[in-house]
CSV table of C-alpha atoms and ligand atoms in Angstrom, one decimal:
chain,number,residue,atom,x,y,z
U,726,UNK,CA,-78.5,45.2,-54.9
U,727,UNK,CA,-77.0,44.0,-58.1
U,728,UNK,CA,-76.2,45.8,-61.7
U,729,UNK,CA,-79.1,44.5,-63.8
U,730,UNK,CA,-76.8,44.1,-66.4
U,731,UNK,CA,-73.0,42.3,-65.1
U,732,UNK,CA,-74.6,41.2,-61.4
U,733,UNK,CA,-71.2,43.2,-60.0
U,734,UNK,CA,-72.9,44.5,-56.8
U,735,UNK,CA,-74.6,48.2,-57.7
U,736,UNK,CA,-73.4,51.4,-56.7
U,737,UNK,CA,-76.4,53.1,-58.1
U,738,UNK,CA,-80.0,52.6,-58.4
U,739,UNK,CA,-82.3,54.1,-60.5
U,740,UNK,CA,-85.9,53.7,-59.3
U,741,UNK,CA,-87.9,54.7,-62.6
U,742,UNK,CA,-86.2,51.7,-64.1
U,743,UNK,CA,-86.1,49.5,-61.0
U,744,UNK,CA,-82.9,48.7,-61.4
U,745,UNK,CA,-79.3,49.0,-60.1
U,746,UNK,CA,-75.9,49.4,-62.1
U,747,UNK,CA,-72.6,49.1,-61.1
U,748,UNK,CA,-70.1,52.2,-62.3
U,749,UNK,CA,-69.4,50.6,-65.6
U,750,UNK,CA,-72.5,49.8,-66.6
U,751,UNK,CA,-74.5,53.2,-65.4
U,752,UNK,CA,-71.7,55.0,-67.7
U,753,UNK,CA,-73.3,53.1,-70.5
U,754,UNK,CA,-77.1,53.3,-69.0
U,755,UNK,CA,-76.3,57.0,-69.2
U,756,UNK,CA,-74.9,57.1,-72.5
U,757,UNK,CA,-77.4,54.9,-73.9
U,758,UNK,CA,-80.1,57.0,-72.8
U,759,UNK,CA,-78.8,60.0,-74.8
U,760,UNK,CA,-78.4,57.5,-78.5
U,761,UNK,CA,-81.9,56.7,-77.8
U,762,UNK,CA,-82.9,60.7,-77.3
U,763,UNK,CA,-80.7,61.6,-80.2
U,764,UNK,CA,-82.2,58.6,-82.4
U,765,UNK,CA,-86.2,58.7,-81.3
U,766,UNK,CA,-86.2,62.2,-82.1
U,767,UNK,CA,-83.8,62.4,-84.7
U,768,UNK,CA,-82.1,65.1,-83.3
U,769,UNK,CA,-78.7,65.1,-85.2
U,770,UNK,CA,-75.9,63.0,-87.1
U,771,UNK,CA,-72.1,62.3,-86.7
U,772,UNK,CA,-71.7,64.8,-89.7
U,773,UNK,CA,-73.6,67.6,-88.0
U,774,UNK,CA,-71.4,70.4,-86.1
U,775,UNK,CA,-73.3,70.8,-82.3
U,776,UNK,CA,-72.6,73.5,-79.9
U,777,UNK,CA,-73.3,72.6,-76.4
U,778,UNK,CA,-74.2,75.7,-74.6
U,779,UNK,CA,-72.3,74.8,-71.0
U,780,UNK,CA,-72.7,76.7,-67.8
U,781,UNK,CA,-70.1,74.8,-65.8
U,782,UNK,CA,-72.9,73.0,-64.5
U,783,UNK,CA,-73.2,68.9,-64.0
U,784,UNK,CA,-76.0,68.9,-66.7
U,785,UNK,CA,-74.7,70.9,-69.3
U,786,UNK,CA,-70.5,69.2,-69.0
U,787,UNK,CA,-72.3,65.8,-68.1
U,788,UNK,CA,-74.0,66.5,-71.9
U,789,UNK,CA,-70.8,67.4,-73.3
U,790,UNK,CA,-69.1,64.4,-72.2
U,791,UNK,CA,-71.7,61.7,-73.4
U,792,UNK,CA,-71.6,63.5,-77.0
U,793,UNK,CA,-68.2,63.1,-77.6
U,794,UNK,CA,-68.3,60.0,-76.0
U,795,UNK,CA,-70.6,59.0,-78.7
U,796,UNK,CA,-68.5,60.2,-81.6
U,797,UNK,CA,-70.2,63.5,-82.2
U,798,UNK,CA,-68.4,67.0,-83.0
U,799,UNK,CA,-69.4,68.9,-79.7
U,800,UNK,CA,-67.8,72.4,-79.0
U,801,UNK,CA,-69.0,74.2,-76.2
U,802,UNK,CA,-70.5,77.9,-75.8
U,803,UNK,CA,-70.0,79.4,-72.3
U,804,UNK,CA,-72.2,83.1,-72.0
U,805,UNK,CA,-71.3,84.7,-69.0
U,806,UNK,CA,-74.3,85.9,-67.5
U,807,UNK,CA,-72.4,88.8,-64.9
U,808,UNK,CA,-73.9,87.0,-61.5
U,809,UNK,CA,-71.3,88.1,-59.5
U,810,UNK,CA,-69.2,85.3,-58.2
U,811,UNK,CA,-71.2,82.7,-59.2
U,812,UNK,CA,-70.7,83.4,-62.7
U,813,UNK,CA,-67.1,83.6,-62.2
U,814,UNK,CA,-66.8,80.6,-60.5
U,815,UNK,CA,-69.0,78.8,-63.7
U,816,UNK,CA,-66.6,79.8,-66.1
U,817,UNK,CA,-63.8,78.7,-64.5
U,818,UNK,CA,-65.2,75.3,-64.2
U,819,UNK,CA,-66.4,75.5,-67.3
U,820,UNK,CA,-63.1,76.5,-69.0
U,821,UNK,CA,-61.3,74.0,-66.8
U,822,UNK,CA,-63.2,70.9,-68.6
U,823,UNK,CA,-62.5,72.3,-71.9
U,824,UNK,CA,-58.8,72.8,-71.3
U,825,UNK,CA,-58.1,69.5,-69.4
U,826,UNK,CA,-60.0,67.6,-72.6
U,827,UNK,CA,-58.3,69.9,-75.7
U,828,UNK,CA,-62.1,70.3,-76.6
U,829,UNK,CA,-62.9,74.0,-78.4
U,830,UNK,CA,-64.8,76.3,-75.9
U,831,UNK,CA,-66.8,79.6,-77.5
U,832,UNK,CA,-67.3,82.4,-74.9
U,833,UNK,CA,-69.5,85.5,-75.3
U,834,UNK,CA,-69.4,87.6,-72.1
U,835,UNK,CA,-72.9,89.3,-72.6
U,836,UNK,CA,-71.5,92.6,-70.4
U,837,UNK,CA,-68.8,92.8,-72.9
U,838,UNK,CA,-70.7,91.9,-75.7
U,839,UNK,CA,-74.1,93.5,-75.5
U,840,UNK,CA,-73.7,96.2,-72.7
U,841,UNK,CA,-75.8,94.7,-70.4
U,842,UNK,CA,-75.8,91.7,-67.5
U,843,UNK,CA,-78.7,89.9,-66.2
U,844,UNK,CA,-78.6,91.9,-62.8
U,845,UNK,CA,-78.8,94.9,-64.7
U,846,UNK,CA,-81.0,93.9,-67.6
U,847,UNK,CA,-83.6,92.3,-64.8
U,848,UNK,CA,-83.6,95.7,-62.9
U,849,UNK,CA,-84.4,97.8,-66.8
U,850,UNK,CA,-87.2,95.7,-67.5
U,851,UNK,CA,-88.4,95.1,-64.1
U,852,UNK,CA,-88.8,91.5,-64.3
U,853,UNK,CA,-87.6,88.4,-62.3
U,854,UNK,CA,-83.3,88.1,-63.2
U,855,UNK,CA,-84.2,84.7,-64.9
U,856,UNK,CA,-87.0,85.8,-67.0
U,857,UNK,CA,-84.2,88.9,-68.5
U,858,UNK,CA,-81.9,85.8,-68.3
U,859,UNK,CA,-83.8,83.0,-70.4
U,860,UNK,CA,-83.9,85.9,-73.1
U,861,UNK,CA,-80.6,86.9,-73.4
U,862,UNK,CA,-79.4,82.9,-73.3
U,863,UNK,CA,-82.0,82.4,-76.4
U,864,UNK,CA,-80.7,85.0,-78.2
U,865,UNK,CA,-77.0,84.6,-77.4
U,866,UNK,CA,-76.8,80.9,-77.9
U,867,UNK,CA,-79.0,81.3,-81.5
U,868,UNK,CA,-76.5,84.0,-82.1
U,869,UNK,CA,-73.8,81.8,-81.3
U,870,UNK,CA,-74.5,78.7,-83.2
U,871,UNK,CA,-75.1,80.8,-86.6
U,872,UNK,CA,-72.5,83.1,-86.9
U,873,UNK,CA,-69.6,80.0,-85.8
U,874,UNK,CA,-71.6,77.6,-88.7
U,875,UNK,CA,-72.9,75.6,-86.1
U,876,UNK,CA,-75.9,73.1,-87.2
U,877,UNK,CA,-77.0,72.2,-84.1
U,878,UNK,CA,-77.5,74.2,-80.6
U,879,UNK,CA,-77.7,71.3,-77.5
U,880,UNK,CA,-79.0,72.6,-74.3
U,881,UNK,CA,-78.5,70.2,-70.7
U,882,UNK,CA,-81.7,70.5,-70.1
U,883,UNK,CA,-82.8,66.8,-68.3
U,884,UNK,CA,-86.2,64.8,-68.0
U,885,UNK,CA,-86.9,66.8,-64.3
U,886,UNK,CA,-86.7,70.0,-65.9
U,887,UNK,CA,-88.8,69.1,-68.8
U,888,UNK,CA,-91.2,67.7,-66.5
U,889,UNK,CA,-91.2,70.9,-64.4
U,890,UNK,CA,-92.0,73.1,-68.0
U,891,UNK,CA,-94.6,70.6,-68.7
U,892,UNK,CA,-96.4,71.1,-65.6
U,893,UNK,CA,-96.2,74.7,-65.6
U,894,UNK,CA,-97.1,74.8,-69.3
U,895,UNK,CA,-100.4,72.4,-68.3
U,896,UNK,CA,-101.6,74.2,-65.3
U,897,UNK,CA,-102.0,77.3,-67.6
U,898,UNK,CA,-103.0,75.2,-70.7
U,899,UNK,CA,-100.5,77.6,-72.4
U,900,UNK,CA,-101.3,76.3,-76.0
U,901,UNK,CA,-98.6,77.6,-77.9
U,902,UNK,CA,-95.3,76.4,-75.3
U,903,UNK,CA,-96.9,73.1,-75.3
U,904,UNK,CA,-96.3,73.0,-78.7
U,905,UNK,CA,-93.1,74.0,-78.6
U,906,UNK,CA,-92.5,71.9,-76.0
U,907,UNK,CA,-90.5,69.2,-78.2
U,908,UNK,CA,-86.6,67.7,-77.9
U,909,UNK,CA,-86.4,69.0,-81.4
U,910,UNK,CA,-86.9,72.4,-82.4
U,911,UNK,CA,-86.6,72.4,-86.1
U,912,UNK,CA,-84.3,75.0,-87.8
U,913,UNK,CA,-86.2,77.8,-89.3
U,914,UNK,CA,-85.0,81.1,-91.5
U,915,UNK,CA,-83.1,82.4,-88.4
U,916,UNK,CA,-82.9,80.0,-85.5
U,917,UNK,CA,-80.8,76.8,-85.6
U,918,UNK,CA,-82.0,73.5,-84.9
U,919,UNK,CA,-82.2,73.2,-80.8
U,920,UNK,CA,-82.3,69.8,-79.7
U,921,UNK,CA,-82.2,68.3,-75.6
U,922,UNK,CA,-80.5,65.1,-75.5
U,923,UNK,CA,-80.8,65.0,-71.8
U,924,UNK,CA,-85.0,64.3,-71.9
U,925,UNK,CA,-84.3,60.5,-71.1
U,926,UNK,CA,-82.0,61.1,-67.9
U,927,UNK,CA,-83.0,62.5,-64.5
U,928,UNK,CA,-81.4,64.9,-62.3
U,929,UNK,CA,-79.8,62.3,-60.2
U,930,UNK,CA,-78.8,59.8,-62.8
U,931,UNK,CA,-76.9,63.2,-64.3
U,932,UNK,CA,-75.4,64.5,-60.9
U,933,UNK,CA,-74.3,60.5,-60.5
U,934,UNK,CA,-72.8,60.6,-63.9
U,935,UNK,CA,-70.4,63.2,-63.3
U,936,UNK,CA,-68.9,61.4,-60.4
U,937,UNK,CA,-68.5,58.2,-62.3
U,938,UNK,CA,-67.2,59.8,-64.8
U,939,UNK,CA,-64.9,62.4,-63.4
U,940,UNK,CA,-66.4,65.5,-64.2
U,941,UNK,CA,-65.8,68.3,-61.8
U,942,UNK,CA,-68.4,70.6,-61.9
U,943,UNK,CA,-70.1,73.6,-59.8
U,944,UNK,CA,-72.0,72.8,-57.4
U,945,UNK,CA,-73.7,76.1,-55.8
U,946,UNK,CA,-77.2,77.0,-57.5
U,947,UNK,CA,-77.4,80.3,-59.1
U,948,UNK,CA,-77.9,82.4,-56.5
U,949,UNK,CA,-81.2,84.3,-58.3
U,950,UNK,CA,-82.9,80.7,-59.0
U,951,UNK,CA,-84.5,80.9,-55.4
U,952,UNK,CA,-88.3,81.5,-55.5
U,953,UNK,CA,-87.8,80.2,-59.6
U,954,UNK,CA,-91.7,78.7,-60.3
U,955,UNK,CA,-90.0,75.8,-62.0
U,956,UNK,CA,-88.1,74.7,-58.5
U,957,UNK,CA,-91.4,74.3,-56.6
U,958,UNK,CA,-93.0,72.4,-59.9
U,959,UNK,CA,-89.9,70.1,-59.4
U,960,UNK,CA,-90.1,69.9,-55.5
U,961,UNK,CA,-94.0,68.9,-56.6
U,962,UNK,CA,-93.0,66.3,-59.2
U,963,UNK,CA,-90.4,64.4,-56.9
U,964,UNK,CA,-92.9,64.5,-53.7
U,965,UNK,CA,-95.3,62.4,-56.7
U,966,UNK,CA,-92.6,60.4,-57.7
U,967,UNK,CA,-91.2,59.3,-54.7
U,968,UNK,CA,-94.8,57.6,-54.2
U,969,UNK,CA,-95.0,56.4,-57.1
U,970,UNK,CA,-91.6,56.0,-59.1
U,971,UNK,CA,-91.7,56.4,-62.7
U,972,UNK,CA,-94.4,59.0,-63.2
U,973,UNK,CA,-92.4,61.6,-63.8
U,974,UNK,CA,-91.1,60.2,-66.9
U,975,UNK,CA,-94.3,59.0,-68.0
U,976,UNK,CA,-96.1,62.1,-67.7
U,977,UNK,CA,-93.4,64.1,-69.8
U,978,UNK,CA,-92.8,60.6,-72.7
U,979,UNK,CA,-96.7,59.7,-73.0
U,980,UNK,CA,-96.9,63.9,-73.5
U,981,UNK,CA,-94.3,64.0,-76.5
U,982,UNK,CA,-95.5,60.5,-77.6
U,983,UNK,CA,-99.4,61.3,-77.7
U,984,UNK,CA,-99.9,65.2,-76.7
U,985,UNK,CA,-97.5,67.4,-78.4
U,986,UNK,CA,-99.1,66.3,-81.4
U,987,UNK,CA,-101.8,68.1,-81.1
U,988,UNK,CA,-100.9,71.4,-79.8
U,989,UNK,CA,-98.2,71.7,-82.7
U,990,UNK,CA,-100.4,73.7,-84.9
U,991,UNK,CA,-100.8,76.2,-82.3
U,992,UNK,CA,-96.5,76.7,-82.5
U,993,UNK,CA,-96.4,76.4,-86.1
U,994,UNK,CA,-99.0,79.8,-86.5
U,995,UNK,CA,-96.8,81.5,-83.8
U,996,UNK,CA,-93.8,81.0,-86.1
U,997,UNK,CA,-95.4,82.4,-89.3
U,998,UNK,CA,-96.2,85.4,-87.4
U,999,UNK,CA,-92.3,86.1,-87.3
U,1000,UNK,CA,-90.3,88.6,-89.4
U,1001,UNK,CA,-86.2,89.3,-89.4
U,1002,UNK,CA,-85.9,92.3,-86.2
U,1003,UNK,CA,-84.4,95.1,-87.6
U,1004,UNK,CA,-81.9,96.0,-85.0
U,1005,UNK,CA,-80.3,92.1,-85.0
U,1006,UNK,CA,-82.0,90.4,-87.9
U,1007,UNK,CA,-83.5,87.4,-85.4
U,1008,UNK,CA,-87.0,86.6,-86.0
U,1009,UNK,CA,-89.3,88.1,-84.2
U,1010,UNK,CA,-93.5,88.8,-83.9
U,1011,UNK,CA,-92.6,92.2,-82.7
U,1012,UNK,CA,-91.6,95.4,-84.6
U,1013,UNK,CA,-87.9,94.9,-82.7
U,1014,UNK,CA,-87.5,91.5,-81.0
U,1015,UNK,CA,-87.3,91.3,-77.1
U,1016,UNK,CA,-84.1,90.7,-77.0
U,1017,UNK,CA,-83.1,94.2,-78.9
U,1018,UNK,CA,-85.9,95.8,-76.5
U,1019,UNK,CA,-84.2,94.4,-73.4
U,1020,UNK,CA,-80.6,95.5,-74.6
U,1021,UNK,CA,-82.4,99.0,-75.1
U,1022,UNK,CA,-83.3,99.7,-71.4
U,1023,UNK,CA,-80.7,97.8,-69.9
U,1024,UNK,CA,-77.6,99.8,-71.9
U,1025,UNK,CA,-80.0,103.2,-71.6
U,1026,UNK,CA,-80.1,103.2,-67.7
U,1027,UNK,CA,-76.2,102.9,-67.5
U,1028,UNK,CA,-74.9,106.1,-66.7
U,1029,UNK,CA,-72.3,107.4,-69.8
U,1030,UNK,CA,-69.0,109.2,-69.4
U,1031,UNK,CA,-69.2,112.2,-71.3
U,1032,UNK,CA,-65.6,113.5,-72.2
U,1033,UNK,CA,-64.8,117.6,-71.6
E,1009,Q46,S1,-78.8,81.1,-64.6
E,1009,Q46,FE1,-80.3,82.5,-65.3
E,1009,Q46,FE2,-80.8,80.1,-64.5
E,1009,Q46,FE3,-79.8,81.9,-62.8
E,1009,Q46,S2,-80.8,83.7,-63.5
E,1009,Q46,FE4,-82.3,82.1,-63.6
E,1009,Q46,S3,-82.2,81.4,-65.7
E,1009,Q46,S4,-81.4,80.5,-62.3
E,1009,Q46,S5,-80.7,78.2,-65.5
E,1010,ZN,ZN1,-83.3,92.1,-82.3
């Protein structure tokens, strides 16, 4: 096979496109794939500061790399999450890229931080670790992003894992997500603007990125991602895809382009509902938001050292 573009033999192909790239040119594929993200949706300018939340991960660093490769001011956020060694090992990896580019890396250790760590806060409210997990990482990132003056938060969040929330977000016609479902979340009186520049790469094209492009990155899975309902939406989309290439991208585009649309209103009513939490002053529908709830029962079933 040759690169569609220099007809230098290929080292990659990329099936949705039909086409094959060699090194140089999938660099570029992959970094024109993010301008287009960043432009369609008008997710950010040069002037805007982003923070790219990064979990050592070849999504998440891939992302990192292609914005400042595009001339945008990226920092990085690393939360550690307490997942035993696997957390440890993320942060190294994570703090490794940082170091070995100069680039500015936040960290927020949400043990040290907020008492709690997704082990523990998953055993308090009795729910799966990455349910406690996606909360904290809302919070902590929003957090993150308005107290450092950040405009923008970026998340590696790529077109297979968009495709995955889609699918579970249509099997339960769950109104209100799908209209949220967008590469953009607008800013509103409490959250930063959240935007996914990753939508118009895949999983592969990403993983093949970083090896092109020298990124060293972790490799192992979170260890509490097993039995995750998104994985086995994934495992369903590729099993689809590989008979019929490209309708894993059409199913999430043709959603943004002609269905999101139409479930925004449902969002937009969610959002009015909100009012500033009174424990941390993020928005909530709740009398105290879940986040503050969470912190609550995780922090109140650790034992305390009382002094005599
Ligand atoms: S880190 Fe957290 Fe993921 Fe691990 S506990 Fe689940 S959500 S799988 S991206
Ligand atoms: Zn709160």
């Amino acid at each position: 096979m040759k690169c569609r573009r220099c007809r230098e033999p290929a080292v990659i192909d990329v099936p949705r496109h039909n086409a094959g790239f060699c090194a140089e040119c999938f660099l570029r594929h992959c970094r024109e794939q993010v301008r287009r993200a960043i432009e369609d949706h008008d997710m950010f300018s040069e002037r805007d500061r982003v923070l790219v939340a990064v979990s050592g991960g070849k999504d998440s660093l891939g992302l990192w790399q292609l914005l400042r490769d595009l001339g945008y001011q990226a920092d990085g956020l690393y939360v550690g999450l307490g997942i035993g060694e696997y957390s440890d090992t993320s942060g190294d990896y994570a703090r490794a890229f940082a170091q070995s580019r100069g680039w500015p890396l936040l960290e927020v250790d949400l043990r040290s931080t907020y008492g709690f760590d997704v082990p523990g806060g998953s055993k308090a409210i009795k729910r799966v670790p990455c349910s406690a997990c996606g909360l904290s990482k809302r919070h902590v990132f929003n957090d993150a992003a308005r107290t450092n003056g950040y405009d923008v938060l970026a998340t590696g969040h790529n077109l297979d894992d968009e495709a995955a929330v889609l699918l579970g977000n249509v099997l339960r016609w769950d109104v209100g997500y799908l209209g949220r479902q967008h590469p953009v979340l607008p800013a509103a009186p409490g959250f930063v603007r959240k935007v996914k520049p990753l939508v118009r790469l895949g999983e592969r094209e990403l993983a093949a990125y970083c090896v092109l492009a020298d990124i060293d990155y972790i490799i192992e899975e979170c260890p509490m991602a097993a039995g995750n309902r998104h994985l086995g939406y994934k495992e369903l989309l590729n099993q689809i895809e590989e008979r019929s290439p490209g309708t894993k991208a059409a199913f999430l585009f043709n959603f943004l382009e002609r269905g999101h649309e139409r479930f925004a209103g449902d969002a937009v009513e969610e959002r009015e509902d909100l009012h500033p939490c009174p424990e941390c002053g993020s928005p909530t529908p709740a009398e105290v938001c879940a986040f503050c709830r969470l912190q609550a029962r995780a922090t109140r079933s650790i034992p305390v050292t009382v002094e005599t």
